PDB file of C-alpha atoms in Angstrom:
ATOM      1  CA  MET A  24       0.000   0.000   0.000  1.00 49.00           C
ATOM      2  CA  ARG A  25       1.612   3.233  -1.057  1.00 59.00           C
ATOM      3  CA  THR A  26       0.543   5.423   1.885  1.00 67.00           C
ATOM      4  CA  GLN A  27       1.648   2.928   4.545  1.00 75.00           C
ATOM      5  CA  ARG A  28       4.052   4.554   7.012  1.00 80.00           C
ATOM      6  CA  GLN A  29       5.361   4.327  10.579  1.00 87.00           C
ATOM      7  CA  VAL A  30       5.318   0.533  10.503  1.00 90.00           C
ATOM      8  CA  VAL A  31       5.941  -1.294  13.783  1.00 92.00           C
ATOM      9  CA  ASP A  32       6.770  -4.997  13.458  1.00 93.00           C
ATOM     10  CA  TYR A  33       6.143  -7.240  16.475  1.00 95.00           C
ATOM     11  CA  SER A  34       7.969 -10.358  15.227  1.00 95.00           C
ATOM     12  CA  LEU A  35      10.653 -10.136  17.931  1.00 96.00           C
ATOM     13  CA  GLN A  36       7.991 -10.000  20.613  1.00 96.00           C
ATOM     14  CA  LYS A  37       6.273 -13.013  19.039  1.00 96.00           C
ATOM     15  CA  ARG A  38       9.532 -14.974  19.082  1.00 96.00           C
ATOM     16  CA  ALA A  39      10.025 -14.088  22.748  1.00 96.00           C
ATOM     17  CA  VAL A  40       6.520 -15.333  23.633  1.00 96.00           C
ATOM     18  CA  LEU A  41       7.087 -18.575  21.738  1.00 96.00           C
ATOM     19  CA  ARG A  42      10.475 -19.023  23.432  1.00 96.00           C
ATOM     20  CA  GLU A  43       8.826 -18.549  26.857  1.00 96.00           C
ATOM     21  CA  LEU A  44       6.176 -21.107  25.911  1.00 95.00           C
ATOM     22  CA  LEU A  45       8.721 -23.690  24.786  1.00 94.00           C
ATOM     23  CA  ALA A  46      10.746 -23.127  27.958  1.00 95.00           C
ATOM     24  CA  GLY A  47       7.652 -23.828  30.066  1.00 93.00           C
ATOM     25  CA  ARG A  48       7.565 -20.405  31.723  1.00 95.00           C
ATOM     26  CA  VAL A  49       4.225 -19.596  30.022  1.00 93.00           C
ATOM     27  CA  GLY A  50       1.312 -21.977  29.608  1.00 93.00           C
ATOM     28  CA  THR A  51      -0.550 -22.706  26.400  1.00 92.00           C
ATOM     29  CA  TYR A  52      -3.751 -21.295  27.880  1.00 92.00           C
ATOM     30  CA  ASP A  53      -1.968 -17.987  28.470  1.00 93.00           C
ATOM     31  CA  VAL A  54      -1.147 -17.505  24.779  1.00 93.00           C
ATOM     32  CA  CYS A  55      -4.147 -19.260  23.205  1.00 94.00           C
ATOM     33  CA  ASP A  56      -6.818 -16.908  24.484  1.00 94.00           C
ATOM     34  CA  ALA A  57      -8.534 -15.413  21.438  1.00 94.00           C
ATOM     35  CA  SER A  58     -11.863 -13.826  22.318  1.00 95.00           C
ATOM     36  CA  PRO A  59     -15.043 -14.872  20.500  1.00 95.00           C
ATOM     37  CA  TYR A  60     -15.150 -11.400  18.879  1.00 95.00           C
ATOM     38  CA  LEU A  61     -11.639 -11.823  17.485  1.00 96.00           C
ATOM     39  CA  LYS A  62     -12.456 -15.287  16.159  1.00 96.00           C
ATOM     40  CA  ASN A  63     -15.625 -14.000  14.469  1.00 96.00           C
ATOM     41  CA  ALA A  64     -13.664 -11.116  12.943  1.00 96.00           C
ATOM     42  CA  ALA A  65     -11.142 -13.658  11.625  1.00 96.00           C
ATOM     43  CA  ARG A  66     -13.913 -15.766  10.097  1.00 95.00           C
ATOM     44  CA  PHE A  67     -15.781 -12.936   8.383  1.00 94.00           C
ATOM     45  CA  HIS A  68     -13.166 -10.218   7.756  1.00 94.00           C
ATOM     46  CA  GLY A  69      -9.872 -12.108   7.989  1.00 95.00           C
ATOM     47  CA  GLU A  70      -7.314 -12.754   5.306  1.00 96.00           C
ATOM     48  CA  PRO A  71      -6.264 -16.434   5.188  1.00 96.00           C
ATOM     49  CA  THR A  72      -2.531 -17.097   4.995  1.00 96.00           C
ATOM     50  CA  ASP A  73      -0.477 -20.145   4.098  1.00 97.00           C
ATOM     51  CA  ARG A  74       1.485 -19.975   7.384  1.00 96.00           C
ATOM     52  CA  ARG A  75       0.817 -22.677   9.958  1.00 97.00           C
ATOM     53  CA  CYS A  76      -0.031 -21.878  13.573  1.00 96.00           C
ATOM     54  CA  PRO A  77       3.138 -21.983  15.703  1.00 95.00           C
ATOM     55  CA  ILE A  78       1.240 -23.702  18.545  1.00 95.00           C
ATOM     56  CA  CYS A  79      -1.027 -26.421  17.106  1.00 94.00           C
ATOM     57  CA  ARG A  80       0.631 -26.633  13.646  1.00 94.00           C
ATOM     58  CA  SER A  81      -2.622 -27.980  12.191  1.00 94.00           C
ATOM     59  CA  GLU A  82      -4.436 -24.791  11.122  1.00 94.00           C
ATOM     60  CA  ASN A  83      -3.344 -21.929   8.907  1.00 96.00           C
ATOM     61  CA  LEU A  84      -3.230 -18.471  10.462  1.00 97.00           C
ATOM     62  CA  THR A  85      -5.711 -15.736   9.553  1.00 97.00           C
ATOM     63  CA  LEU A  86      -4.826 -12.021   9.595  1.00 97.00           C
ATOM     64  CA  VAL A  87      -7.366  -9.530  10.934  1.00 97.00           C
ATOM     65  CA  HIS A  88      -6.968  -5.785  10.266  1.00 96.00           C
ATOM     66  CA  TYR A  89      -8.452  -3.453  12.896  1.00 95.00           C
ATOM     67  CA  ILE A  90      -8.709   0.276  12.165  1.00 92.00           C
ATOM     68  CA  TYR A  91      -8.590   3.217  14.587  1.00 92.00           C
ATOM     69  CA  GLY A  92      -8.648   6.958  13.985  1.00 89.00           C
ATOM     70  CA  ASP A  93     -10.400  10.207  14.858  1.00 86.00           C
ATOM     71  CA  GLU A  94     -12.119  10.524  11.482  1.00 86.00           C
ATOM     72  CA  LEU A  95     -13.617   7.021  11.732  1.00 83.00           C
ATOM     73  CA  LYS A  96     -15.979   7.979  14.585  1.00 82.00           C
ATOM     74  CA  GLN A  97     -18.283   4.954  15.143  1.00 82.00           C
ATOM     75  CA  SER A  98     -16.250   2.769  12.786  1.00 81.00           C
ATOM     76  CA  ALA A  99     -13.143   2.943  14.978  1.00 87.00           C
ATOM     77  CA  GLY A 100     -12.161  -0.452  16.308  1.00 88.00           C
ATOM     78  CA  GLN A 101     -13.834  -2.409  13.535  1.00 91.00           C
ATOM     79  CA  ALA A 102     -12.216  -5.212  11.580  1.00 94.00           C
ATOM     80  CA  ARG A 103     -11.901  -4.513   7.855  1.00 92.00           C
ATOM     81  CA  THR A 104     -10.895  -6.652   4.931  1.00 92.00           C
ATOM     82  CA  LEU A 105      -7.616  -5.982   3.207  1.00 90.00           C
ATOM     83  CA  THR A 106      -9.430  -4.792   0.082  1.00 91.00           C
ATOM     84  CA  GLU A 107     -11.244  -2.047   2.030  1.00 91.00           C
ATOM     85  CA  LEU A 108      -8.059  -0.452   3.356  1.00 90.00           C
ATOM     86  CA  PRO A 109      -6.891   1.283   0.128  1.00 90.00           C
ATOM     87  CA  VAL A 110     -10.337   2.837  -0.325  1.00 89.00           C
ATOM     88  CA  LEU A 111     -10.281   4.150   3.243  1.00 88.00           C
ATOM     89  CA  ALA A 112      -6.695   5.341   2.775  1.00 88.00           C
ATOM     90  CA  MET A 113      -7.755   7.547  -0.134  1.00 89.00           C
ATOM     91  CA  THR A 114     -10.800   8.990   1.649  1.00 89.00           C
ATOM     92  CA  LEU A 115      -9.433   9.609   5.163  1.00 88.00           C
ATOM     93  CA  ARG A 116      -6.526  11.810   6.200  1.00 89.00           C
ATOM     94  CA  GLU A 117      -5.010   9.342   8.647  1.00 90.00           C
ATOM     95  CA  PHE A 118      -5.910   6.196  10.552  1.00 92.00           C
ATOM     96  CA  GLN A 119      -4.044   3.420  12.287  1.00 93.00           C
ATOM     97  CA  VAL A 120      -4.187  -0.257  11.325  1.00 93.00           C
ATOM     98  CA  PHE A 121      -3.436  -3.090  13.743  1.00 96.00           C
ATOM     99  CA  VAL A 122      -2.838  -6.523  12.188  1.00 96.00           C
ATOM    100  CA  VAL A 123      -3.522  -9.531  14.418  1.00 97.00           C
ATOM    101  CA  GLU A 124      -2.835 -13.147  13.483  1.00 97.00           C
ATOM    102  CA  VAL A 125      -5.356 -15.689  14.734  1.00 97.00           C
ATOM    103  CA  CYS A 126      -5.556 -19.470  14.718  1.00 97.00           C
ATOM    104  CA  LEU A 127      -9.167 -20.604  14.603  1.00 96.00           C
ATOM    105  CA  GLY A 128      -8.148 -24.065  15.831  1.00 94.00           C
ATOM    106  CA  CYS A 129      -6.298 -23.415  19.096  1.00 95.00           C
ATOM    107  CA  ASP A 130      -7.154 -19.696  19.656  1.00 95.00           C
ATOM    108  CA  TRP A 131      -3.541 -18.459  19.303  1.00 96.00           C
ATOM    109  CA  ASN A 132      -3.468 -14.739  18.588  1.00 96.00           C
ATOM    110  CA  HIS A 133      -0.725 -12.164  18.428  1.00 96.00           C
ATOM    111  CA  LEU A 134      -0.303  -8.602  17.223  1.00 96.00           C
ATOM    112  CA  VAL A 135       1.810  -8.833  14.061  1.00 95.00           C
ATOM    113  CA  GLU A 136       2.238  -5.182  13.074  1.00 95.00           C
ATOM    114  CA  GLN A 137       0.729  -1.735  13.171  1.00 96.00           C
ATOM    115  CA  TYR A 138       0.987   1.146  10.703  1.00 94.00           C
ATOM    116  CA  LEU A 139      -0.612   4.387   9.586  1.00 92.00           C
ATOM    117  CA  LEU A 140      -2.595   4.844   6.392  1.00 90.00           C
ATOM    118  CA  GLY A 141      -4.321   7.816   4.814  1.00 87.00           C
ATOM    119  CA  ARG A 142      -4.032  10.733   2.424  1.00 82.00           C
ATOM    120  CA  ASP A 143      -1.465  12.496   4.635  1.00 77.00           C
ATOM    121  CA  GLY A 144       1.093   9.945   3.435  1.00 61.00           C
ATOM    122  CA  LEU A 145       0.748  10.789  -0.263  1.00 64.00           C
ATOM    123  CA  THR A 146       3.712  12.469  -1.935  1.00 58.00           C
ATOM    124  CA  GLY A 147       1.648  15.217  -3.558  1.00 52.00           C
ATOM    125  CA  ASP A 148       0.128  16.687  -0.401  1.00 47.00           C
ATOM    126  CA  SER A 149      -2.333  19.547  -0.705  1.00 47.00           C
ATOM    127  CA  ASP A 150      -0.043  21.952   1.171  1.00 47.00           C
ATOM    128  CA  GLY A 151       1.834  22.634  -2.087  1.00 42.00           C
ATOM    129  CA  THR A 152       5.337  21.841  -0.849  1.00 43.00           C
ATOM    130  CA  ASN A 153       6.064  19.450  -3.704  1.00 44.00           C
ATOM    131  CA  GLU A 154       4.553  21.779  -6.276  1.00 44.00           C
ATOM    132  CA  GLN A 155       6.678  24.676  -5.011  1.00 44.00           C
ATOM    133  CA  GLY A 156       9.773  22.478  -5.078  1.00 45.00           C
ATOM    134  CA  ALA A 157       9.123  21.485  -8.696  1.00 45.00           C
ATOM    135  CA  ALA A 158       8.448  25.107  -9.704  1.00 46.00           C
ATOM    136  CA  GLY A 159      11.633  26.221  -7.956  1.00 48.00           C
ATOM    137  CA  ALA A 160      13.707  23.594  -9.749  1.00 47.00           C
ATOM    138  CA  GLU A 161      12.122  24.572 -13.068  1.00 50.00           C
ATOM    139  CA  GLY A 162      12.986  28.232 -12.485  1.00 50.00           C
ATOM    140  CA  ALA A 163      16.566  27.389 -11.554  1.00 49.00           C
ATOM    141  CA  GLY A 164      16.972  25.381 -14.774  1.00 50.00           C
ATOM    142  CA  ARG A 165      15.599  28.295 -16.823  1.00 49.00           C
ATOM    143  CA  ARG A 166      18.022  30.746 -15.162  1.00 47.00           C
ATOM    144  CA  ARG A 167      20.938  28.395 -15.865  1.00 46.00           C
ATOM    145  CA  ARG A 168      20.042  28.190 -19.571  1.00 48.00           C
ATOM    146  CA  GLU A 169      19.719  31.981 -19.807  1.00 50.00           C
ATOM    147  CA  ALA A 170      23.125  32.406 -18.165  1.00 48.00           C
ATOM    148  CA  GLN A 171      24.726  30.017 -20.680  1.00 47.00           C
ATOM    149  CA  ARG A 172      23.464  32.066 -23.645  1.00 46.00           C
TER     150      ARG A 172
END
């Protein structure tokens, strides 16, 4: 997605949780605790992956994208499909996306990443900074040509 910015990846935290589980310092019930709401969001709005669950290794993981932002009002906190995000990114100034992986078999869930989306991340912002920069470069090139004559 071209407006995606300020990405935070939680893969190191996931590895630490799995390491604690394998060492026996954390129980399976502590990490396999997906709520019914999260599981329903995974069923109806989730994006299936080809990655196996690190706990049960029998089910594929599903990614759920939750959106938050001031402009969303009542829609904040809802799960959205991956195809809806670019449309929202072009209509809203800025909102945050949280990606959670879920196993529908054993209830494993973990925050995978978070990032910002929205029109504020486009290169041609409406404040005119890029347009002024292009006009300034054009004028400098014109002055250089005139000086060479």
